[in-house]
């Protein structure tokens, strides 16, 4: 996914917005998704008299913004979507499209929140505009937690798929013995570590711009494995599996969580009023991609599907190698984009963002901590369920509704809209509670 930072054009009479307590480093942080990017303002003040003029017109066209939005929503969730379908059964496909529609709608709610004050540029600023400093802090915490856990998921994914490509690998250092999967997690972390030391990650964002193409390559490779490599479509599956629905819903939510970068995409446009159409296009196309992968994987392997469909593919086949190598490239380029804002936030809190040596140390420790957790909890599917059920639901379901109702006011909403919003809150609360509990229990049972 590639996300670029942009500024926006101020209207002649913007609504007043209190000064935002944003850090002001001399660089931007570019973040991937499932998804996040918060451009840090350089020597600028939002609202008030005598602000320095730093805003510029958005330059992104409708097509470019659609491409960026697709990059944001096309993530590693594609690999786990057949597993999610196996957990919920065929009828849970309805829930996949329902979650997609809800996430598209809550993205529109964020746009409406931004329209009330043209100085709002990021998701945390929406939280500030709605609930003050506590709202900004709450949004930031959940965003950073999700980024951190997704980075851990990347390491697990890399370890699993490299172990698939090179089975029976093991390394011994004196009395210290590492099995293949553990070794590959450490190897990938060492290879990625230097990229996390960079302050500007623009080139990594451009490298990861092939995310949409890579997603379709994976789907086509899986289809070729079924047609040409003897896998076939023999998985019958189940119509509905009620005990597995919390897991399915959590993974579906994870797939469509890109809300933290939606404000940036909106501000990037020349014609911001068309952002609602961008959301519709992006979610429709992602529905096709995710739906195809879910149906293909479940038809091929049924309830025997792994948490990553690439782990089911036959060894030694060209289609399998293409799918796995494509899968490996994306997380490898995106990991640094995930941990950069987390490390930057820690540096800001410790007032160390201008000290190069301390910055390197903090970023190294952040990477080390993700490696430790990836080795301790090497369960990709369960971790993605936890992220989707707890963090993605909060960021994509609950917080947009809460901010919208606070900023716009319930009295200015139609009764039907209010009913729909409260329905989203109820569903989101249910998924967050049951999915989080289910994923934690599953992780505990694996030990």
Tab-separated table of C-alpha atoms in Angstrom:
chain	number	residue	atom	x	y	z
A	1	UNK	CA	0.000	0.000	0.000
A	2	UNK	CA	1.286	3.412	-0.763
A	3	UNK	CA	-0.008	6.481	1.016
A	4	UNK	CA	1.327	9.936	0.391
A	5	UNK	CA	0.909	12.943	2.696
A	6	UNK	CA	-1.070	15.911	1.414
A	7	UNK	CA	-2.391	19.197	2.724
A	8	UNK	CA	-5.739	20.815	2.073
A	9	UNK	CA	-7.209	24.113	0.953
A	10	UNK	CA	-8.769	26.281	3.637
A	11	UNK	CA	-12.121	27.906	2.985
A	12	UNK	CA	-12.504	31.596	3.632
A	13	UNK	CA	-14.664	30.974	6.712
A	14	UNK	CA	-13.673	27.748	8.405
A	15	UNK	CA	-15.435	26.773	11.580
A	16	UNK	CA	-13.304	27.455	14.673
A	17	UNK	CA	-11.187	24.566	15.898
A	18	UNK	CA	-9.091	24.758	19.068
A	19	UNK	CA	-5.338	24.593	18.664
A	20	UNK	CA	-4.342	20.952	18.369
A	21	UNK	CA	-1.475	19.747	20.555
A	22	UNK	CA	0.339	18.017	17.717
A	23	UNK	CA	4.067	17.250	17.679
A	24	UNK	CA	6.056	19.147	15.077
A	25	UNK	CA	8.982	17.096	13.853
A	26	UNK	CA	10.669	18.037	10.602
A	27	UNK	CA	9.507	14.995	8.658
A	28	UNK	CA	6.429	13.064	7.746
A	29	UNK	CA	5.574	9.557	8.834
A	30	UNK	CA	4.171	7.406	6.065
A	31	UNK	CA	2.229	4.435	7.266
A	32	UNK	CA	0.799	1.342	5.702
A	33	UNK	CA	-2.433	-0.440	6.762
A	34	UNK	CA	-4.385	-2.554	6.937
A	35	UNK	CA	-3.377	0.884	7.208
A	36	UNK	CA	-2.430	4.108	8.867
A	37	UNK	CA	-0.978	7.457	8.046
A	38	UNK	CA	-0.912	10.632	10.071
A	39	UNK	CA	1.013	13.476	8.451
A	40	UNK	CA	2.666	15.594	11.122
A	41	UNK	CA	2.226	19.295	10.553
A	42	UNK	CA	5.411	21.275	10.039
A	43	UNK	CA	5.434	24.632	11.828
A	44	UNK	CA	1.706	25.023	11.326
A	45	UNK	CA	-1.194	25.909	13.584
A	46	UNK	CA	-4.746	24.747	13.079
A	47	UNK	CA	-7.321	27.448	13.659
A	48	UNK	CA	-6.881	30.800	15.358
A	49	UNK	CA	-5.430	34.091	14.149
A	50	UNK	CA	-2.039	34.533	12.574
A	51	UNK	CA	-1.550	30.907	11.590
A	52	UNK	CA	1.341	30.256	9.274
A	53	UNK	CA	0.271	29.426	5.754
A	54	UNK	CA	1.275	25.846	4.991
A	55	UNK	CA	-1.820	24.441	3.349
A	56	UNK	CA	-1.853	23.588	-0.310
A	57	UNK	CA	-4.467	22.302	-2.697
A	58	UNK	CA	-4.948	18.580	-2.943
A	59	UNK	CA	-3.383	17.231	-6.111
A	60	UNK	CA	-4.703	13.684	-6.335
A	61	UNK	CA	-7.190	12.793	-9.041
A	62	UNK	CA	-10.218	10.571	-8.516
A	63	UNK	CA	-8.437	7.609	-10.143
A	64	UNK	CA	-5.253	8.084	-8.112
A	65	UNK	CA	-7.209	8.271	-4.862
A	66	UNK	CA	-9.098	5.095	-5.771
A	67	UNK	CA	-5.788	3.349	-6.351
A	68	UNK	CA	-4.438	4.551	-2.986
A	69	UNK	CA	-7.637	3.455	-1.276
A	70	UNK	CA	-7.409	-0.001	-2.815
A	71	UNK	CA	-3.820	-0.240	-1.601
A	72	UNK	CA	-4.988	0.641	1.887
A	73	UNK	CA	-7.688	-2.032	1.963
A	74	UNK	CA	-5.736	-4.773	0.167
A	75	UNK	CA	-3.657	-6.351	2.902
A	76	UNK	CA	-2.630	-9.647	4.464
A	77	UNK	CA	-6.266	-10.269	5.392
A	78	UNK	CA	-6.614	-11.727	1.882
A	79	UNK	CA	-4.711	-14.831	3.004
A	80	UNK	CA	-6.962	-15.493	5.987
A	81	UNK	CA	-10.310	-14.790	4.328
A	82	UNK	CA	-10.880	-18.470	3.269
A	83	UNK	CA	-10.140	-19.519	6.863
A	84	UNK	CA	-12.660	-16.921	8.074
A	85	UNK	CA	-15.279	-18.384	5.729
A	86	UNK	CA	-14.530	-21.891	7.022
A	87	UNK	CA	-15.094	-20.667	10.563
A	88	UNK	CA	-18.473	-19.107	9.796
A	89	UNK	CA	-19.736	-21.312	6.972
A	90	UNK	CA	-21.073	-20.373	3.541
A	91	UNK	CA	-23.832	-18.133	4.899
A	92	UNK	CA	-21.238	-15.988	6.660
A	93	UNK	CA	-20.431	-14.528	3.243
A	94	UNK	CA	-23.460	-12.340	3.929
A	95	UNK	CA	-21.649	-11.046	7.015
A	96	UNK	CA	-18.541	-10.328	4.927
A	97	UNK	CA	-20.524	-8.006	2.681
A	98	UNK	CA	-22.381	-6.532	5.677
A	99	UNK	CA	-19.084	-5.686	7.389
A	100	UNK	CA	-17.865	-4.139	4.138
A	101	UNK	CA	-21.007	-1.978	3.859
A	102	UNK	CA	-20.665	-0.867	7.496
A	103	UNK	CA	-17.002	0.056	7.088
A	104	UNK	CA	-17.814	2.002	3.913
A	105	UNK	CA	-20.577	3.870	5.745
A	106	UNK	CA	-18.420	4.683	8.780
A	107	UNK	CA	-15.776	5.964	6.361
A	108	UNK	CA	-18.429	8.360	5.078
A	109	UNK	CA	-19.134	9.405	8.677
A	110	UNK	CA	-15.486	10.398	9.060
A	111	UNK	CA	-15.761	12.486	5.894
A	112	UNK	CA	-18.812	14.264	7.293
A	113	UNK	CA	-16.931	14.970	10.521
A	114	UNK	CA	-14.109	16.523	8.518
A	115	UNK	CA	-16.567	18.634	6.518
A	116	UNK	CA	-17.586	20.469	9.712
A	117	UNK	CA	-14.113	22.010	9.959
A	118	UNK	CA	-11.667	22.222	7.096
A	119	UNK	CA	-8.725	22.319	9.521
A	120	UNK	CA	-9.255	18.640	10.395
A	121	UNK	CA	-6.731	16.523	8.546
A	122	UNK	CA	-6.235	13.271	10.486
A	123	UNK	CA	-8.237	10.706	12.418
A	124	UNK	CA	-6.801	11.764	15.819
A	125	UNK	CA	-7.818	15.346	15.024
A	126	UNK	CA	-11.384	14.120	14.479
A	127	UNK	CA	-11.159	12.560	17.940
A	128	UNK	CA	-9.893	15.875	19.316
A	129	UNK	CA	-12.676	17.840	17.630
A	130	UNK	CA	-15.255	15.479	19.127
A	131	UNK	CA	-13.959	14.777	22.629
A	132	UNK	CA	-10.944	17.024	23.177
A	133	UNK	CA	-7.523	15.760	24.200
A	134	UNK	CA	-8.936	12.534	25.644
A	135	UNK	CA	-10.568	11.741	22.293
A	136	UNK	CA	-7.321	12.337	20.394
A	137	UNK	CA	-5.439	10.158	22.874
A	138	UNK	CA	-8.007	7.350	22.645
A	139	UNK	CA	-7.951	7.274	18.839
A	140	UNK	CA	-4.147	7.359	18.790
A	141	UNK	CA	-3.810	4.505	21.299
A	142	UNK	CA	-6.015	2.133	19.327
A	143	UNK	CA	-4.322	3.089	16.050
A	144	UNK	CA	-0.831	2.452	17.415
A	145	UNK	CA	-1.871	-0.796	19.080
A	146	UNK	CA	-3.256	-2.077	15.812
A	147	UNK	CA	-0.132	-1.068	13.898
A	148	UNK	CA	2.071	-2.826	16.432
A	149	UNK	CA	0.092	-6.063	16.380
A	150	UNK	CA	-0.142	-6.102	12.574
A	151	UNK	CA	3.667	-5.765	12.441
A	152	UNK	CA	3.867	-8.851	14.667
A	153	UNK	CA	1.467	-10.620	12.313
A	154	UNK	CA	3.810	-9.807	9.406
A	155	UNK	CA	6.697	-11.596	11.141
A	156	UNK	CA	4.534	-14.651	11.828
A	157	UNK	CA	3.351	-14.684	8.218
A	158	UNK	CA	6.920	-14.456	6.903
A	159	UNK	CA	8.070	-17.254	9.192
A	160	UNK	CA	5.179	-19.537	8.216
A	161	UNK	CA	5.618	-19.094	4.463
A	162	UNK	CA	9.416	-19.299	4.433
A	163	UNK	CA	9.107	-22.501	6.423
A	164	UNK	CA	6.698	-23.711	3.750
A	165	UNK	CA	9.248	-22.950	1.020
A	166	UNK	CA	12.217	-24.382	2.944
A	167	UNK	CA	10.886	-27.173	5.184
A	168	UNK	CA	12.995	-29.011	7.778
A	169	UNK	CA	15.349	-26.052	8.194
A	170	UNK	CA	17.015	-25.760	11.581
A	171	UNK	CA	19.983	-23.877	13.030
A	172	UNK	CA	22.106	-24.547	16.085
A	173	UNK	CA	24.201	-21.908	17.838
A	174	UNK	CA	26.154	-23.742	20.509
A	175	UNK	CA	23.534	-25.069	22.879
A	176	UNK	CA	20.873	-22.817	21.376
A	177	UNK	CA	18.618	-24.562	18.856
A	178	UNK	CA	16.213	-22.835	16.466
A	179	UNK	CA	13.601	-24.620	14.395
A	180	UNK	CA	12.807	-23.424	10.889
A	181	UNK	CA	9.913	-21.114	11.677
A	182	UNK	CA	11.700	-19.451	14.621
A	183	UNK	CA	14.875	-19.067	12.597
A	184	UNK	CA	13.053	-17.442	9.686
A	185	UNK	CA	11.286	-14.960	11.985
A	186	UNK	CA	14.661	-13.879	13.383
A	187	UNK	CA	16.235	-13.787	9.921
A	188	UNK	CA	13.462	-11.607	8.498
A	189	UNK	CA	13.612	-9.279	11.512
A	190	UNK	CA	17.368	-8.803	11.042
A	191	UNK	CA	16.863	-8.060	7.349
A	192	UNK	CA	14.071	-5.573	8.046
A	193	UNK	CA	15.737	-3.827	11.005
A	194	UNK	CA	17.838	-1.322	8.978
A	195	UNK	CA	14.722	-0.104	7.149
A	196	UNK	CA	13.138	0.865	10.479
A	197	UNK	CA	16.019	3.244	11.220
A	198	UNK	CA	15.032	5.523	8.347
A	199	UNK	CA	13.221	8.731	9.257
A	200	UNK	CA	11.763	9.238	5.805
A	201	UNK	CA	10.083	6.158	4.400
A	202	UNK	CA	8.857	7.594	1.114
A	203	UNK	CA	10.627	5.078	-1.071
A	204	UNK	CA	9.199	2.174	0.934
A	205	UNK	CA	5.721	3.586	0.421
A	206	UNK	CA	6.347	3.663	-3.330
A	207	UNK	CA	7.710	0.107	-3.292
A	208	UNK	CA	4.607	-1.126	-1.508
A	209	UNK	CA	2.372	0.560	-4.103
A	210	UNK	CA	2.217	-2.795	-5.858
A	211	UNK	CA	-0.024	-4.129	-3.109
A	212	UNK	CA	-3.153	-4.170	-5.250
A	213	UNK	CA	-1.416	-5.979	-8.108
A	214	UNK	CA	0.135	-8.439	-5.645
A	215	UNK	CA	-3.273	-9.214	-4.167
A	216	UNK	CA	-4.684	-10.143	-7.558
A	217	UNK	CA	-1.577	-12.202	-8.387
A	218	UNK	CA	-2.162	-14.247	-5.227
A	219	UNK	CA	-5.823	-14.856	-6.142
A	220	UNK	CA	-4.900	-15.887	-9.701
A	221	UNK	CA	-2.125	-18.182	-8.396
A	222	UNK	CA	-4.537	-19.919	-6.024
A	223	UNK	CA	-6.997	-20.374	-8.882
A	224	UNK	CA	-4.232	-21.860	-11.066
A	225	UNK	CA	-3.315	-24.268	-8.269
A	226	UNK	CA	-6.889	-25.554	-8.302
A	227	UNK	CA	-7.181	-25.832	-12.089
A	228	UNK	CA	-3.710	-26.873	-13.257
A	229	UNK	CA	-1.946	-28.380	-10.232
A	230	UNK	CA	-4.446	-31.074	-9.290
A	231	UNK	CA	-6.017	-29.482	-6.218
A	232	UNK	CA	-9.503	-29.167	-7.672
A	233	UNK	CA	-12.628	-28.018	-5.853
A	234	UNK	CA	-13.506	-30.793	-3.426
A	235	UNK	CA	-14.211	-28.872	-0.207
A	236	UNK	CA	-17.902	-29.020	0.619
A	237	UNK	CA	-17.833	-26.929	3.774
A	238	UNK	CA	-20.755	-26.098	6.028
A	239	UNK	CA	-23.680	-23.772	5.504
A	240	UNK	CA	-23.357	-22.169	8.940
A	241	UNK	CA	-21.140	-22.668	11.975
A	242	UNK	CA	-22.449	-20.605	14.874
A	243	UNK	CA	-19.512	-21.218	17.276
A	244	UNK	CA	-17.099	-19.920	14.641
A	245	UNK	CA	-19.015	-16.742	13.774
A	246	UNK	CA	-17.108	-14.501	16.251
A	247	UNK	CA	-13.820	-15.562	14.646
A	248	UNK	CA	-15.219	-15.010	11.147
A	249	UNK	CA	-16.561	-11.561	12.020
A	250	UNK	CA	-13.260	-10.530	13.604
A	251	UNK	CA	-11.311	-11.521	10.492
A	252	UNK	CA	-13.835	-9.829	8.201
A	253	UNK	CA	-13.457	-6.610	10.207
A	254	UNK	CA	-9.681	-6.865	9.950
A	255	UNK	CA	-9.896	-7.024	6.152
A	256	UNK	CA	-11.772	-3.737	5.812
A	257	UNK	CA	-10.052	-1.595	8.428
A	258	UNK	CA	-8.464	1.385	6.682
A	259	UNK	CA	-10.176	4.234	8.458
A	260	UNK	CA	-7.118	5.936	9.901
A	261	UNK	CA	-5.869	6.843	6.422
A	262	UNK	CA	-9.253	7.863	4.995
A	263	UNK	CA	-8.888	11.501	6.161
A	264	UNK	CA	-5.497	11.699	4.445
A	265	UNK	CA	-6.938	10.297	1.219
A	266	UNK	CA	-9.819	12.758	1.361
A	267	UNK	CA	-7.488	15.725	1.886
A	268	UNK	CA	-5.311	14.593	-1.010
A	269	UNK	CA	-8.087	15.042	-3.565
A	270	UNK	CA	-8.564	17.976	-5.879
A	271	UNK	CA	-12.316	17.478	-5.509
A	272	UNK	CA	-12.899	16.319	-1.942
A	273	UNK	CA	-16.654	16.070	-2.463
A	274	UNK	CA	-16.023	12.987	-4.624
A	275	UNK	CA	-14.412	11.059	-1.780
A	276	UNK	CA	-17.670	9.260	-1.051
A	277	UNK	CA	-17.554	7.819	-4.585
A	278	UNK	CA	-13.939	6.785	-3.994
A	279	UNK	CA	-15.017	4.801	-0.946
A	280	UNK	CA	-17.784	3.039	-2.847
A	281	UNK	CA	-15.454	2.083	-5.722
A	282	UNK	CA	-12.737	0.830	-3.358
A	283	UNK	CA	-15.062	-1.261	-1.212
A	284	UNK	CA	-16.863	-2.778	-4.217
A	285	UNK	CA	-13.588	-3.838	-5.863
A	286	UNK	CA	-12.202	-5.171	-2.576
A	287	UNK	CA	-15.430	-7.117	-2.073
A	288	UNK	CA	-14.825	-8.840	-5.399
A	289	UNK	CA	-11.212	-9.635	-4.517
A	290	UNK	CA	-11.919	-10.883	-0.991
A	291	UNK	CA	-15.052	-12.735	-2.055
A	292	UNK	CA	-13.249	-14.586	-4.851
A	293	UNK	CA	-10.405	-15.628	-2.569
A	294	UNK	CA	-12.792	-16.771	0.176
A	295	UNK	CA	-14.872	-18.888	-2.220
A	296	UNK	CA	-11.836	-20.327	-4.043
A	297	UNK	CA	-10.022	-21.327	-0.859
A	298	UNK	CA	-13.092	-22.839	0.811
A	299	UNK	CA	-14.079	-24.784	-2.329
A	300	UNK	CA	-10.528	-26.125	-2.625
A	301	UNK	CA	-9.891	-27.181	0.967
A	302	UNK	CA	-13.165	-26.954	2.879
A	303	UNK	CA	-12.782	-27.111	6.656
A	304	UNK	CA	-9.161	-28.248	6.262
A	305	UNK	CA	-8.099	-24.739	5.236
A	306	UNK	CA	-5.189	-23.257	7.224
A	307	UNK	CA	-5.113	-19.769	8.727
A	308	UNK	CA	-3.141	-18.753	5.600
A	309	UNK	CA	-4.328	-20.283	2.345
A	310	UNK	CA	-0.753	-20.316	1.004
A	311	UNK	CA	0.126	-22.970	3.613
A	312	UNK	CA	-2.351	-25.372	1.944
A	313	UNK	CA	-0.930	-25.019	-1.564
A	314	UNK	CA	0.957	-28.014	-3.002
A	315	UNK	CA	4.737	-28.009	-2.586
A	316	UNK	CA	6.988	-27.483	-5.571
A	317	UNK	CA	4.335	-26.172	-7.962
A	318	UNK	CA	4.928	-22.959	-9.889
A	319	UNK	CA	1.588	-21.456	-8.871
A	320	UNK	CA	2.365	-22.147	-5.217
A	321	UNK	CA	5.783	-20.522	-5.441
A	322	UNK	CA	4.373	-17.425	-7.159
A	323	UNK	CA	1.659	-17.071	-4.517
A	324	UNK	CA	4.068	-17.514	-1.608
A	325	UNK	CA	6.827	-15.270	-3.000
A	326	UNK	CA	4.261	-12.562	-3.747
A	327	UNK	CA	2.919	-12.964	-0.227
A	328	UNK	CA	6.421	-12.601	1.212
A	329	UNK	CA	7.307	-9.402	-0.655
A	330	UNK	CA	4.474	-7.205	0.639
A	331	UNK	CA	4.957	-7.637	4.402
A	332	UNK	CA	8.717	-7.332	3.937
A	333	UNK	CA	8.345	-3.844	2.475
A	334	UNK	CA	5.504	-2.762	4.750
A	335	UNK	CA	6.856	-3.731	8.169
A	336	UNK	CA	8.916	-0.549	8.551
A	337	UNK	CA	5.903	1.551	7.603
A	338	UNK	CA	3.975	-0.065	10.445
A	339	UNK	CA	6.458	0.327	13.283
A	340	UNK	CA	7.667	3.821	12.278
A	341	UNK	CA	4.703	5.749	13.776
A	342	UNK	CA	4.821	3.600	16.917
A	343	UNK	CA	8.509	4.341	17.402
A	344	UNK	CA	7.987	8.015	16.525
A	345	UNK	CA	5.242	8.307	19.153
A	346	UNK	CA	7.558	6.825	21.797
A	347	UNK	CA	10.338	9.218	20.765
A	348	UNK	CA	7.980	12.178	21.003
A	349	UNK	CA	6.880	11.189	24.491
A	350	UNK	CA	10.493	10.781	25.622
A	351	UNK	CA	11.551	13.967	23.785
A	352	UNK	CA	14.170	11.989	21.885
A	353	UNK	CA	13.032	12.488	18.296
A	354	UNK	CA	16.008	14.764	17.507
A	355	UNK	CA	18.616	12.434	19.005
A	356	UNK	CA	19.734	9.987	16.343
A	357	UNK	CA	21.419	7.422	18.608
A	358	UNK	CA	18.435	7.151	20.961
A	359	UNK	CA	16.096	6.949	17.971
A	360	UNK	CA	18.033	3.972	16.594
A	361	UNK	CA	17.927	2.297	19.998
A	362	UNK	CA	14.174	2.771	20.421
A	363	UNK	CA	13.398	1.478	16.929
A	364	UNK	CA	15.642	-1.526	17.472
A	365	UNK	CA	13.898	-2.289	20.772
A	366	UNK	CA	10.477	-1.988	19.115
A	367	UNK	CA	11.534	-4.515	16.458
A	368	UNK	CA	12.985	-6.798	19.150
A	369	UNK	CA	9.731	-6.697	21.101
A	370	UNK	CA	7.723	-7.692	18.021
A	371	UNK	CA	10.101	-10.622	17.431
A	372	UNK	CA	9.680	-11.844	21.013
A	373	UNK	CA	5.889	-11.736	20.783
A	374	UNK	CA	5.901	-13.358	17.313
A	375	UNK	CA	7.964	-16.242	18.701
A	376	UNK	CA	5.814	-16.523	21.828
A	377	UNK	CA	2.428	-16.344	20.049
A	378	UNK	CA	3.028	-17.815	16.563
A	379	UNK	CA	-0.665	-18.142	15.658
A	380	UNK	CA	-1.392	-15.962	12.648
A	381	UNK	CA	-5.121	-16.636	12.387
A	382	UNK	CA	-5.809	-16.113	16.072
A	383	UNK	CA	-3.743	-12.914	16.190
A	384	UNK	CA	-5.563	-11.495	13.154
A	385	UNK	CA	-8.870	-12.387	14.808
A	386	UNK	CA	-7.801	-10.573	17.972
A	387	UNK	CA	-6.746	-7.490	16.017
A	388	UNK	CA	-9.946	-7.489	13.971
A	389	UNK	CA	-12.307	-8.179	16.863
A	390	UNK	CA	-10.846	-5.704	19.327
A	391	UNK	CA	-8.901	-2.974	17.548
A	392	UNK	CA	-10.314	-2.933	14.007
A	393	UNK	CA	-13.893	-2.964	15.290
A	394	UNK	CA	-13.161	-0.067	17.637
A	395	UNK	CA	-11.331	1.971	14.974
A	396	UNK	CA	-13.727	1.172	12.105
A	397	UNK	CA	-17.100	0.670	13.817
A	398	UNK	CA	-17.347	2.334	17.202
A	399	UNK	CA	-15.142	5.445	17.133
A	400	UNK	CA	-16.485	6.844	13.806
A	401	UNK	CA	-20.052	6.534	15.131
A	402	UNK	CA	-19.173	8.113	18.469
A	403	UNK	CA	-17.282	11.025	16.882
A	404	UNK	CA	-20.032	11.626	14.331
A	405	UNK	CA	-22.812	11.730	16.907
A	406	UNK	CA	-20.768	14.033	19.131
A	407	UNK	CA	-19.769	16.459	16.365
A	408	UNK	CA	-22.987	16.486	14.323
A	409	UNK	CA	-25.388	15.871	17.210
A	410	UNK	CA	-28.172	13.257	17.336
A	411	UNK	CA	-30.784	15.938	16.794
A	412	UNK	CA	-29.480	16.645	13.280
A	413	UNK	CA	-29.659	12.985	12.194
A	414	UNK	CA	-32.658	11.263	10.640
A	415	UNK	CA	-34.321	8.601	12.759
A	416	UNK	CA	-33.407	5.909	10.236
A	417	UNK	CA	-29.783	7.004	10.306
A	418	UNK	CA	-29.744	7.021	14.099
A	419	UNK	CA	-31.207	3.526	14.149
A	420	UNK	CA	-28.569	2.310	11.698
A	421	UNK	CA	-25.747	3.903	13.714
A	422	UNK	CA	-26.978	2.357	16.944
A	423	UNK	CA	-27.250	-0.971	15.114
A	424	UNK	CA	-23.587	-0.633	14.119
A	425	UNK	CA	-22.643	0.127	17.715
A	426	UNK	CA	-24.548	-2.923	18.978
A	427	UNK	CA	-23.018	-5.215	16.329
A	428	UNK	CA	-19.554	-3.770	16.913
A	429	UNK	CA	-19.846	-4.259	20.668
A	430	UNK	CA	-20.969	-7.849	20.133
A	431	UNK	CA	-18.074	-8.620	17.757
A	432	UNK	CA	-15.545	-6.907	20.020
A	433	UNK	CA	-16.710	-8.844	23.078
A	434	UNK	CA	-17.249	-12.309	21.618
A	435	UNK	CA	-14.431	-12.192	19.065
A	436	UNK	CA	-11.841	-10.948	21.552
A	437	UNK	CA	-12.857	-13.580	24.104
A	438	UNK	CA	-12.839	-16.334	21.465
A	439	UNK	CA	-9.419	-15.422	20.056
A	440	UNK	CA	-7.826	-15.132	23.507
A	441	UNK	CA	-9.224	-18.540	24.511
A	442	UNK	CA	-7.931	-20.063	21.262
A	443	UNK	CA	-4.459	-18.605	21.830
A	444	UNK	CA	-4.417	-19.907	25.429
A	445	UNK	CA	-5.516	-23.378	24.325
A	446	UNK	CA	-2.585	-23.576	21.890
A	447	UNK	CA	-0.059	-23.443	24.731
